[in-house]
Amino acid sequence: LKKINDERKTIERGIFEAIQTATKKKTVNLPQEYLIMAGHNQWPAGVIGLVAGRCSHAYGKPTFLFHLTADGIAKGSCRSVKGLDLFGALEKCKDILITFGGHSAAAGLSLRQEDLPELKRRLGETIAQTLTLEELQPQITIDAPLEFSDINQLLVKDLARLEPFGIGNEEPVFLLKNLTQIKPPRLMKDKHVKITAFAQGVVKPIVFFNRPELYDTFQNLDDKAFSVVGT
């Protein structure tokens, strides 16, 4: 099970990195498009849903990813963003879909590969009627600012009294401002980034889980001040 799971993570990371590259090369034009749509014959159908969710969160846009089969079918998985009824958008395209199902936030679908451009065009028009490009940005809700010196065992115990966290009782998200890095970052297991930060006379470690792309950011940060949002 562990071996299979590790292989899945490697494939998932590879797909996400391919989409990152596409955004840098403007193959996926984030500033001008209302959605992310991409497909490949090497992207397993069982993994693309996980990556679609990660992309919609990272880029703030509805994401449609497809496994392209040898017989000309595109089998897709998609994830929405706040304010968009994904299932309703797909219903408007059902005449070119072979199958589709899901709900407002996530869905699966299949169609002929030659119909992908038309699907993208229609979905773009539907999304544009509901959300602006300015609204289709990565968003995060911050519950409160926090001083670095406030992070201690008492705070941890107080937060534990609010548990269990989950749907309807989200874990509090805090903003830390004016931090500086005092040691080079560490990349752990090729996927987690650990830094040592200083603020208000306090030194503490911070770990960015599953954010390997931040390693280069902190490598080049030098002594510049930065802010962090986290739990």
Coordinates of N, CA and C in Angstrom, one line a residue:
L1 N 0.8 -1.2 0.0 CA 0.0 0.0 0.0 C 0.9 1.3 0.0
K2 N 1.9 1.2 0.8 CA 2.8 2.4 0.9 C 3.5 2.6 -0.5
K3 N 4.0 1.5 -1.1 CA 4.6 1.7 -2.4 C 3.7 2.2 -3.5
I4 N 2.4 1.7 -3.5 CA 1.4 2.2 -4.4 C 1.1 3.7 -4.2
N5 N 1.0 4.1 -2.9 CA 0.7 5.4 -2.5 C 1.8 6.4 -2.9
D6 N 3.1 5.9 -2.7 CA 4.2 6.7 -3.1 C 4.3 6.9 -4.6
E7 N 3.9 5.9 -5.3 CA 3.9 6.0 -6.8 C 2.8 7.0 -7.2
R8 N 1.7 6.9 -6.5 CA 0.6 7.9 -6.8 C 1.0 9.3 -6.6
K9 N 1.7 9.5 -5.5 CA 2.2 10.9 -5.2 C 3.2 11.4 -6.2
T10 N 4.0 10.5 -6.7 CA 5.0 10.9 -7.7 C 4.3 11.3 -9.0
I11 N 3.3 10.5 -9.4 CA 2.5 10.8 -10.6 C 1.8 12.2 -10.4
E12 N 1.2 12.3 -9.3 CA 0.4 13.5 -9.0 C 1.3 14.8 -9.0
R13 N 2.5 14.6 -8.4 CA 3.4 15.8 -8.4 C 3.9 16.1 -9.9
G14 N 4.1 15.0 -10.7 CA 4.5 15.2 -12.1 C 3.4 16.0 -12.9
I15 N 2.2 15.6 -12.7 CA 1.1 16.3 -13.4 C 1.0 17.8 -13.0
F16 N 1.1 18.0 -11.7 CA 1.0 19.4 -11.2 C 2.1 20.2 -11.7
E17 N 3.3 19.6 -11.8 CA 4.5 20.4 -12.3 C 4.3 20.6 -13.8
A18 N 3.7 19.7 -14.5 CA 3.5 19.9 -16.0 C 2.5 21.1 -16.2
I19 N 1.5 21.2 -15.3 CA 0.6 22.4 -15.4 C 1.3 23.7 -15.0
Q20 N 2.1 23.6 -14.0 CA 2.9 24.8 -13.6 C 3.7 25.3 -14.8
T21 N 4.4 24.3 -15.5 CA 5.2 24.7 -16.6 C 4.3 25.3 -17.7
A22 N 3.1 24.8 -17.9 CA 2.2 25.3 -19.0 C 1.8 26.7 -18.6
T23 N 1.6 27.0 -17.3 CA 1.3 28.4 -17.0 C 2.4 29.4 -17.2
K24 N 3.6 28.9 -17.0 CA 4.8 29.7 -17.2 C 5.0 30.0 -18.7
K25 N 4.8 29.0 -19.5 CA 4.9 29.1 -21.0 C 3.7 29.8 -21.6
K26 N 2.7 30.1 -20.8 CA 1.4 30.7 -21.3 C 0.6 29.7 -22.2
T27 N 1.0 28.4 -22.2 CA 0.1 27.4 -22.8 C -1.3 27.4 -22.1
V28 N -1.2 27.6 -20.8 CA -2.4 27.8 -20.0 C -2.3 29.3 -19.6
N29 N -3.1 30.1 -20.2 CA -3.0 31.6 -20.0 C -3.8 32.1 -18.8
L30 N -3.2 32.0 -17.6 CA -4.0 32.3 -16.4 C -4.6 33.7 -16.4
P31 N -3.9 34.8 -16.8 CA -4.4 36.1 -16.7 C -5.7 36.3 -17.5
Q32 N -5.8 35.6 -18.6 CA -6.9 35.8 -19.6 C -8.0 34.8 -19.7
E33 N -7.8 33.7 -19.0 CA -8.8 32.6 -19.1 C -9.5 32.4 -17.8
Y34 N -10.8 31.9 -18.0 CA -11.7 31.7 -16.9 C -11.6 30.3 -16.2
L35 N -10.8 29.4 -16.8 CA -10.6 28.1 -16.3 C -9.3 27.5 -16.8
I36 N -8.9 26.4 -16.1 CA -7.7 25.7 -16.5 C -8.2 24.4 -17.1
M37 N -7.8 24.1 -18.4 CA -8.1 22.8 -19.0 C -6.9 22.2 -19.6
A38 N -6.6 20.9 -19.3 CA -5.4 20.3 -19.9 C -5.7 18.8 -19.9
G39 N -4.9 18.1 -20.8 CA -5.1 16.6 -20.8 C -3.8 16.0 -21.4
H40 N -3.7 14.7 -21.1 CA -2.5 14.0 -21.6 C -2.8 12.5 -21.6
N41 N -2.2 11.7 -22.5 CA -2.5 10.3 -22.5 C -1.7 9.5 -21.4
Q42 N -0.8 10.2 -20.7 CA 0.0 9.6 -19.7 C -0.6 9.9 -18.3
W43 N -1.7 10.7 -18.2 CA -2.2 11.1 -16.9 C -3.3 10.1 -16.5
P44 N -3.1 9.3 -15.5 CA -4.1 8.3 -15.1 C -5.4 9.0 -14.6
A45 N -6.5 8.3 -15.0 CA -7.8 8.9 -14.7 C -8.0 8.9 -13.2
G46 N -7.4 8.0 -12.5 CA -7.6 7.9 -11.0 C -6.9 8.9 -10.2
V47 N -6.0 9.7 -10.8 CA -5.2 10.7 -10.1 C -5.5 12.1 -10.5
I48 N -6.1 12.3 -11.7 CA -6.3 13.7 -12.1 C -7.2 14.5 -11.3
G49 N -8.2 13.8 -10.6 CA -9.1 14.6 -9.7 C -8.4 15.2 -8.6
L50 N -7.4 14.5 -8.0 CA -6.6 15.1 -6.9 C -5.8 16.3 -7.4
V51 N -5.2 16.2 -8.6 CA -4.5 17.3 -9.1 C -5.4 18.5 -9.4
A52 N -6.6 18.2 -10.0 CA -7.5 19.3 -10.3 C -7.9 20.1 -9.1
G53 N -8.1 19.4 -8.0 CA -8.4 20.0 -6.7 C -7.2 20.9 -6.2
R54 N -6.0 20.4 -6.4 CA -4.9 21.2 -6.0 C -4.7 22.4 -6.9
C55 N -5.0 22.3 -8.2 CA -4.8 23.4 -9.1 C -5.9 24.5 -8.8
S56 N -7.1 24.1 -8.6 CA -8.2 25.0 -8.4 C -7.9 25.8 -7.1
H57 N -7.3 25.2 -6.1 CA -6.9 25.9 -4.9 C -5.7 26.8 -5.1
A58 N -4.7 26.3 -5.9 CA -3.5 27.1 -6.1 C -3.7 28.3 -7.0
Y59 N -4.6 28.1 -8.0 CA -4.7 29.2 -9.0 C -6.0 29.9 -8.9
G60 N -7.0 29.4 -8.1 CA -8.2 30.1 -8.0 C -9.2 30.0 -9.1
K61 N -8.9 29.0 -10.0 CA -9.8 28.9 -11.2 C -10.3 27.5 -11.3
P62 N -11.6 27.3 -11.8 CA -12.1 25.9 -12.0 C -11.1 25.2 -12.9
T63 N -10.9 23.9 -12.6 CA -9.9 23.1 -13.3 C -10.4 21.8 -13.8
F64 N -10.2 21.6 -15.1 CA -10.7 20.4 -15.8 C -9.5 19.7 -16.4
L65 N -9.2 18.5 -15.9 CA -8.1 17.7 -16.4 C -8.6 16.4 -17.0
F66 N -7.9 15.9 -18.0 CA -8.3 14.8 -18.8 C -7.3 13.7 -19.1
H67 N -7.7 12.5 -19.0 CA -6.9 11.3 -19.5 C -7.4 11.1 -20.9
L68 N -6.4 11.2 -21.9 CA -6.8 11.0 -23.3 C -6.5 9.6 -23.7
T69 N -7.6 8.9 -24.1 CA -7.5 7.5 -24.4 C -7.1 7.3 -25.9
A70 N -6.6 6.1 -26.2 CA -6.2 5.8 -27.5 C -7.3 5.8 -28.6
D71 N -8.6 5.6 -28.1 CA -9.7 5.5 -29.0 C -10.4 6.9 -29.1
G72 N -9.7 8.0 -28.7 CA -10.2 9.3 -29.0 C -11.2 9.9 -28.0
I73 N -11.2 9.3 -26.8 CA -12.1 9.7 -25.7 C -11.3 10.5 -24.7
A74 N -11.8 11.6 -24.1 CA -11.2 12.3 -23.0 C -12.0 12.0 -21.8
K75 N -11.4 11.4 -20.8 CA -12.0 11.1 -19.5 C -11.5 12.0 -18.5
G76 N -12.4 12.9 -18.0 CA -12.0 14.0 -17.2 C -12.5 14.0 -15.7
S77 N -11.8 14.8 -15.0 CA -12.2 15.1 -13.6 C -12.1 16.6 -13.4
C78 N -13.0 17.2 -12.7 CA -12.9 18.7 -12.5 C -13.3 19.1 -11.1
R79 N -12.8 20.2 -10.7 CA -13.0 20.8 -9.4 C -13.3 22.3 -9.6
S80 N -14.3 22.7 -8.8 CA -14.8 24.1 -8.9 C -14.1 25.1 -7.9
V81 N -14.6 26.3 -7.9 CA -14.2 27.3 -7.0 C -15.4 27.9 -6.4
K82 N -15.3 28.6 -5.3 CA -16.4 29.2 -4.6 C -17.2 30.2 -5.6
G83 N -18.5 30.0 -5.6 CA -19.3 30.8 -6.4 C -19.7 30.2 -7.8
L84 N -19.2 29.0 -8.1 CA -19.5 28.4 -9.4 C -20.2 27.1 -9.2
D85 N -21.4 26.9 -9.7 CA -22.1 25.6 -9.7 C -21.5 24.8 -10.9
L86 N -20.6 23.9 -10.6 CA -19.9 23.1 -11.6 C -20.9 22.2 -12.4
F87 N -21.7 21.5 -11.6 CA -22.7 20.6 -12.3 C -23.6 21.3 -13.2
G88 N -24.1 22.5 -12.8 CA -24.9 23.3 -13.6 C -24.2 23.8 -14.9
A89 N -22.9 24.1 -14.8 CA -22.2 24.5 -16.0 C -22.1 23.3 -17.0
L90 N -21.8 22.1 -16.4 CA -21.7 21.0 -17.3 C -23.1 20.6 -18.0
E91 N -24.1 20.8 -17.2 CA -25.5 20.5 -17.8 C -25.7 21.3 -19.1
K92 N -25.2 22.5 -19.2 CA -25.3 23.4 -20.4 C -24.5 22.8 -21.5
C93 N -23.6 21.9 -21.3 CA -22.8 21.3 -22.3 C -23.1 19.9 -22.6
K94 N -24.2 19.4 -22.0 CA -24.5 17.9 -22.1 C -24.6 17.4 -23.5
D95 N -24.9 18.2 -24.5 CA -25.1 17.7 -25.8 C -23.8 17.2 -26.4
I96 N -22.6 17.7 -25.9 CA -21.3 17.2 -26.4 C -20.6 16.3 -25.4
L97 N -21.3 16.0 -24.3 CA -20.7 15.1 -23.3 C -21.3 13.7 -23.5
I98 N -20.4 12.7 -23.3 CA -20.8 11.3 -23.4 C -21.4 10.9 -22.0
T99 N -20.7 11.2 -21.0 CA -21.2 11.0 -19.6 C -20.8 12.2 -18.7
F100 N -21.5 12.5 -17.7 CA -21.1 13.4 -16.7 C -21.9 13.2 -15.4
G101 N -21.3 13.5 -14.3 CA -22.0 13.4 -13.0 C -21.2 14.0 -11.9
G102 N -21.8 14.4 -10.8 CA -21.1 15.0 -9.7 C -22.0 16.0 -9.0
H103 N -21.4 17.1 -8.5 CA -22.2 18.1 -7.8 C -21.6 19.5 -8.0
S104 N -21.9 20.5 -7.2 CA -21.5 21.8 -7.5 C -20.0 22.0 -7.4
A105 N -19.4 21.2 -6.6 CA -17.9 21.5 -6.4 C -17.0 20.5 -7.1
A106 N -17.5 19.4 -7.5 CA -16.6 18.4 -8.2 C -17.5 17.5 -9.1
A107 N -16.8 17.1 -10.2 CA -17.6 16.3 -11.2 C -16.6 15.4 -12.0
G108 N -17.2 14.4 -12.7 CA -16.4 13.6 -13.6 C -17.2 13.7 -15.0
L109 N -16.5 13.5 -16.1 CA -17.1 13.6 -17.4 C -16.3 12.9 -18.4
S110 N -16.9 12.6 -19.5 CA -16.2 12.1 -20.7 C -16.8 12.7 -22.0
L111 N -16.0 12.8 -23.0 CA -16.4 13.3 -24.3 C -15.4 13.0 -25.3
R112 N -15.7 13.2 -26.6 CA -14.7 13.0 -27.7 C -13.6 14.1 -27.6
Q113 N -12.4 13.7 -27.8 CA -11.3 14.6 -27.7 C -11.5 15.8 -28.7
E114 N -12.1 15.6 -29.8 CA -12.3 16.7 -30.8 C -13.2 17.8 -30.2
D115 N -14.0 17.4 -29.2 CA -15.0 18.4 -28.6 C -14.4 19.2 -27.5
L116 N -13.2 18.9 -27.1 CA -12.6 19.6 -26.0 C -12.5 21.2 -26.2
P117 N -12.1 21.6 -27.4 CA -12.1 23.1 -27.6 C -13.5 23.7 -27.4
E118 N -14.5 23.0 -27.9 CA -15.8 23.6 -27.8 C -16.3 23.6 -26.4
L119 N -15.9 22.5 -25.6 CA -16.3 22.5 -24.2 C -15.6 23.6 -23.4
K120 N -14.3 23.9 -23.7 CA -13.6 25.0 -23.1 C -14.3 26.3 -23.4
R121 N -14.7 26.5 -24.7 CA -15.3 27.8 -25.1 C -16.6 28.0 -24.3
R122 N -17.4 26.9 -24.3 CA -18.8 27.1 -23.6 C -18.6 27.3 -22.1
L123 N -17.7 26.5 -21.5 CA -17.5 26.7 -20.0 C -17.0 28.1 -19.7
G124 N -16.1 28.6 -20.6 CA -15.5 29.9 -20.3 C -16.6 30.9 -20.4
E125 N -17.6 30.8 -21.3 CA -18.7 31.8 -21.4 C -19.6 31.7 -20.2
T126 N -19.9 30.4 -19.7 CA -20.7 30.2 -18.6 C -20.1 30.8 -17.3
I127 N -18.8 30.5 -17.1 CA -18.1 31.0 -15.9 C -18.0 32.6 -15.9
A128 N -17.8 33.1 -17.1 CA -17.7 34.6 -17.2 C -19.1 35.3 -16.9
Q129 N -20.2 34.6 -17.0 CA -21.5 35.1 -16.6 C -21.7 35.2 -15.1
T130 N -20.8 34.4 -14.4 CA -21.0 34.3 -12.9 C -19.8 35.0 -12.2
L131 N -18.6 34.9 -12.7 CA -17.4 35.4 -12.0 C -16.6 36.2 -12.9
T132 N -15.9 37.2 -12.4 CA -15.0 38.0 -13.1 C -13.6 37.4 -13.0
L133 N -12.7 37.8 -13.9 CA -11.3 37.4 -13.8 C -10.7 37.8 -12.5
E134 N -11.1 39.0 -12.0 CA -10.6 39.5 -10.7 C -11.0 38.6 -9.6
E135 N -12.2 38.0 -9.7 CA -12.7 37.1 -8.6 C -12.0 35.7 -8.7
L136 N -11.6 35.4 -9.9 CA -10.9 34.1 -10.1 C -9.5 34.1 -9.8
Q137 N -9.2 34.4 -8.5 CA -7.8 34.5 -8.0 C -7.8 33.6 -6.8
P138 N -6.6 33.1 -6.5 CA -6.4 32.3 -5.2 C -6.9 33.1 -4.0
Q139 N -7.7 32.5 -3.2 CA -8.3 33.3 -2.1 C -8.0 32.5 -0.8
I140 N -7.8 33.2 0.3 CA -7.6 32.5 1.6 C -8.3 33.4 2.6
T141 N -9.0 32.8 3.5 CA -9.6 33.5 4.6 C -8.8 33.5 5.9
I142 N -8.4 34.7 6.4 CA -7.6 34.8 7.6 C -8.5 35.2 8.7
D143 N -8.4 34.4 9.8 CA -9.2 34.6 11.0 C -8.7 35.7 11.9
A144 N -7.3 35.8 12.0 CA -6.8 36.8 12.9 C -5.3 37.0 12.7
P145 N -4.8 38.2 12.9 CA -3.3 38.3 13.0 C -2.7 37.7 14.2
L146 N -1.5 37.4 14.2 CA -0.8 36.7 15.3 C 0.6 37.2 15.4
E147 N 1.0 37.5 16.6 CA 2.4 37.9 16.8 C 3.3 36.6 17.0
F148 N 4.5 36.6 16.5 CA 5.3 35.5 16.6 C 5.5 35.1 18.0
S149 N 5.6 36.1 18.9 CA 5.8 35.8 20.3 C 4.6 35.2 21.0
D150 N 3.4 35.2 20.3 CA 2.2 34.6 20.9 C 2.2 33.1 20.7
I151 N 3.0 32.6 19.9 CA 3.0 31.2 19.6 C 3.7 30.4 20.7
N152 N 2.9 29.8 21.6 CA 3.5 29.0 22.7 C 2.6 27.9 23.1
Q153 N 3.0 27.1 24.1 CA 2.2 26.0 24.5 C 0.8 26.4 25.0
L154 N 0.6 27.6 25.6 CA -0.7 28.0 26.0 C -1.6 28.2 24.8
L155 N -1.1 28.8 23.7 CA -1.9 29.0 22.5 C -2.3 27.6 22.0
V156 N -1.4 26.7 21.9 CA -1.7 25.3 21.4 C -2.8 24.7 22.2
K157 N -2.7 24.8 23.6 CA -3.8 24.2 24.4 C -5.1 24.9 24.2
D158 N -5.1 26.3 24.1 CA -6.4 27.0 23.9 C -7.0 26.6 22.6
L159 N -6.2 26.4 21.5 CA -6.7 26.0 20.2 C -7.3 24.6 20.3
A160 N -6.7 23.8 21.1 CA -7.2 22.4 21.2 C -8.6 22.3 21.8
R161 N -8.9 23.4 22.5 CA -10.3 23.4 23.1 C -11.4 23.6 22.1
L162 N -10.9 24.1 20.9 CA -11.9 24.3 19.8 C -12.1 23.1 18.9
E163 N -11.3 22.1 19.1 CA -11.4 20.9 18.3 C -12.7 20.1 18.6
P164 N -13.1 19.2 17.8 CA -12.5 18.7 16.5 C -12.7 19.7 15.4
F165 N -11.7 19.9 14.5 CA -11.8 20.8 13.3 C -12.3 20.0 12.2
G166 N -13.0 20.6 11.3 CA -13.6 20.0 10.1 C -14.6 20.9 9.4
I167 N -15.5 20.3 8.6 CA -16.5 21.0 8.0 C -17.4 21.7 9.0
G168 N -17.6 23.0 8.9 CA -18.4 23.7 9.9 C -17.7 24.2 11.1
N169 N -16.5 23.7 11.3 CA -15.6 24.2 12.3 C -14.1 24.2 11.9
E170 N -13.8 25.1 10.9 CA -12.5 25.0 10.3 C -11.4 25.4 11.3
E171 N -10.2 24.9 11.1 CA -9.1 25.2 11.9 C -8.7 26.7 11.7
P172 N -8.5 27.5 12.8 CA -8.2 28.9 12.6 C -7.0 29.1 11.8
V173 N -7.0 30.2 10.9 CA -5.9 30.5 10.0 C -5.4 31.9 10.5
F174 N -4.1 32.0 10.7 CA -3.5 33.2 11.3 C -2.5 33.8 10.3
L175 N -2.3 35.1 10.4 CA -1.4 35.9 9.6 C -0.2 36.3 10.5
L176 N 1.0 36.0 10.1 CA 2.2 36.4 10.7 C 3.0 37.4 9.8
K177 N 3.3 38.6 10.3 CA 3.9 39.6 9.4 C 5.3 39.9 9.9
N178 N 6.1 40.4 8.9 CA 7.5 40.9 9.2 C 8.4 39.9 9.8
L179 N 8.4 38.7 9.2 CA 9.3 37.7 9.6 C 10.6 37.8 8.7
T180 N 11.7 37.3 9.2 CA 12.9 37.2 8.5 C 13.5 35.8 8.6
Q181 N 14.2 35.3 7.6 CA 14.8 34.0 7.6 C 16.2 34.1 8.1
I182 N 16.6 33.2 9.0 CA 18.0 33.3 9.6 C 18.8 32.1 9.3
K183 N 18.3 31.1 8.6 CA 19.0 29.9 8.1 C 18.6 29.5 6.7
P184 N 19.4 28.9 5.9 CA 19.0 28.4 4.6 C 17.8 27.4 4.8
P185 N 16.9 27.4 3.9 CA 15.7 26.5 4.0 C 16.2 25.0 3.8
R186 N 15.4 24.1 4.3 CA 15.6 22.7 4.1 C 14.5 22.0 3.4
L187 N 14.8 21.2 2.4 CA 13.8 20.4 1.7 C 13.7 19.0 2.2
M188 N 12.6 18.7 2.8 CA 12.5 17.4 3.5 C 11.6 16.4 2.7
K189 N 12.2 15.3 2.4 CA 11.5 14.2 1.6 C 11.1 14.7 0.2
D190 N 11.8 15.7 -0.3 CA 11.5 16.3 -1.6 C 10.1 16.9 -1.7
K191 N 9.5 17.2 -0.6 CA 8.1 17.8 -0.7 C 7.8 18.8 0.4
H192 N 8.5 18.8 1.5 CA 8.2 19.7 2.6 C 9.3 20.7 2.7
V193 N 9.0 22.0 3.0 CA 10.1 23.0 3.1 C 10.1 23.5 4.6
K194 N 11.2 23.4 5.2 CA 11.3 23.9 6.6 C 12.3 25.1 6.6
I195 N 11.8 26.2 7.3 CA 12.6 27.4 7.4 C 12.8 27.7 8.9
T196 N 13.7 28.5 9.3 CA 13.9 29.1 10.6 C 13.7 30.6 10.5
A197 N 12.6 31.1 11.2 CA 12.2 32.5 11.1 C 12.5 33.2 12.4
F198 N 12.6 34.5 12.3 CA 12.8 35.4 13.4 C 11.9 36.6 13.4
A199 N 11.3 36.9 14.5 CA 10.5 38.1 14.7 C 10.3 38.4 16.1
Q200 N 10.2 39.7 16.5 CA 10.0 40.1 17.9 C 10.9 39.4 18.9
G201 N 12.1 39.2 18.5 CA 13.1 38.6 19.4 C 12.9 37.1 19.6
V202 N 12.1 36.5 18.7 CA 11.7 35.0 18.9 C 12.2 34.3 17.6
V203 N 12.8 33.1 17.8 CA 13.2 32.3 16.7 C 12.3 31.0 16.7
K204 N 11.7 30.7 15.6 CA 10.9 29.5 15.5 C 11.0 28.8 14.1
P205 N 10.8 27.5 14.1 CA 10.7 26.8 12.8 C 9.3 26.9 12.2
I206 N 9.3 27.0 10.9 CA 8.0 26.9 10.2 C 8.1 25.9 9.1
V207 N 7.1 25.0 8.9 CA 7.1 24.0 7.9 C 6.0 24.2 6.9
F208 N 6.3 24.2 5.7 CA 5.3 24.3 4.6 C 5.2 22.9 4.0
F209 N 4.1 22.2 4.4 CA 3.8 20.9 4.0 C 3.4 20.8 2.5
N210 N 4.0 19.9 1.8 CA 3.6 19.7 0.4 C 3.7 20.9 -0.5
R211 N 4.8 21.7 -0.2 CA 5.0 22.9 -1.0 C 6.5 23.0 -1.4
P212 N 6.9 22.0 -2.2 CA 8.4 22.0 -2.6 C 8.8 23.1 -3.4
E213 N 7.8 23.7 -4.1 CA 8.1 24.9 -5.0 C 8.6 26.1 -4.2
L214 N 8.3 26.1 -2.9 CA 8.7 27.3 -2.1 C 10.2 27.2 -1.7
Y215 N 10.9 26.1 -2.0 CA 12.3 26.0 -1.6 C 13.1 27.0 -2.3
D216 N 12.9 27.2 -3.6 CA 13.7 28.2 -4.4 C 13.3 29.6 -3.9
T217 N 12.1 29.8 -3.6 CA 11.7 31.1 -3.1 C 12.5 31.5 -1.9
F218 N 12.6 30.6 -0.9 CA 13.3 30.9 0.3 C 14.8 30.9 0.1
Q219 N 15.3 30.1 -0.9 CA 16.7 30.1 -1.2 C 17.2 31.5 -1.7
N220 N 16.3 32.2 -2.4 CA 16.6 33.5 -2.9 C 16.1 34.7 -2.1
L221 N 15.5 34.4 -1.0 CA 14.9 35.5 -0.2 C 15.9 36.4 0.5
D222 N 17.1 35.8 0.9 CA 18.1 36.5 1.6 C 17.5 37.0 3.0
D223 N 17.7 38.3 3.3 CA 17.2 38.9 4.5 C 16.0 39.7 4.4
K224 N 15.3 39.5 3.3 CA 14.0 40.3 3.1 C 12.9 39.9 4.0
A225 N 12.1 40.8 4.5 CA 11.0 40.5 5.4 C 9.9 39.8 4.5
F226 N 9.1 38.9 5.2 CA 8.0 38.3 4.5 C 6.9 38.0 5.5
S227 N 5.7 37.6 5.0 CA 4.6 37.3 5.8 C 4.2 35.8 5.5
V228 N 3.5 35.2 6.5 CA 3.1 33.8 6.4 C 1.7 33.7 6.8
V229 N 0.9 32.9 6.1 CA -0.4 32.6 6.6 C -0.5 31.1 6.8
G230 N -1.0 30.7 8.0 CA -1.0 29.2 8.2 C -1.8 28.9 9.5
T231 N -1.7 27.6 9.8 CA -2.4 27.1 11.0 C -1.4 26.7 12.1

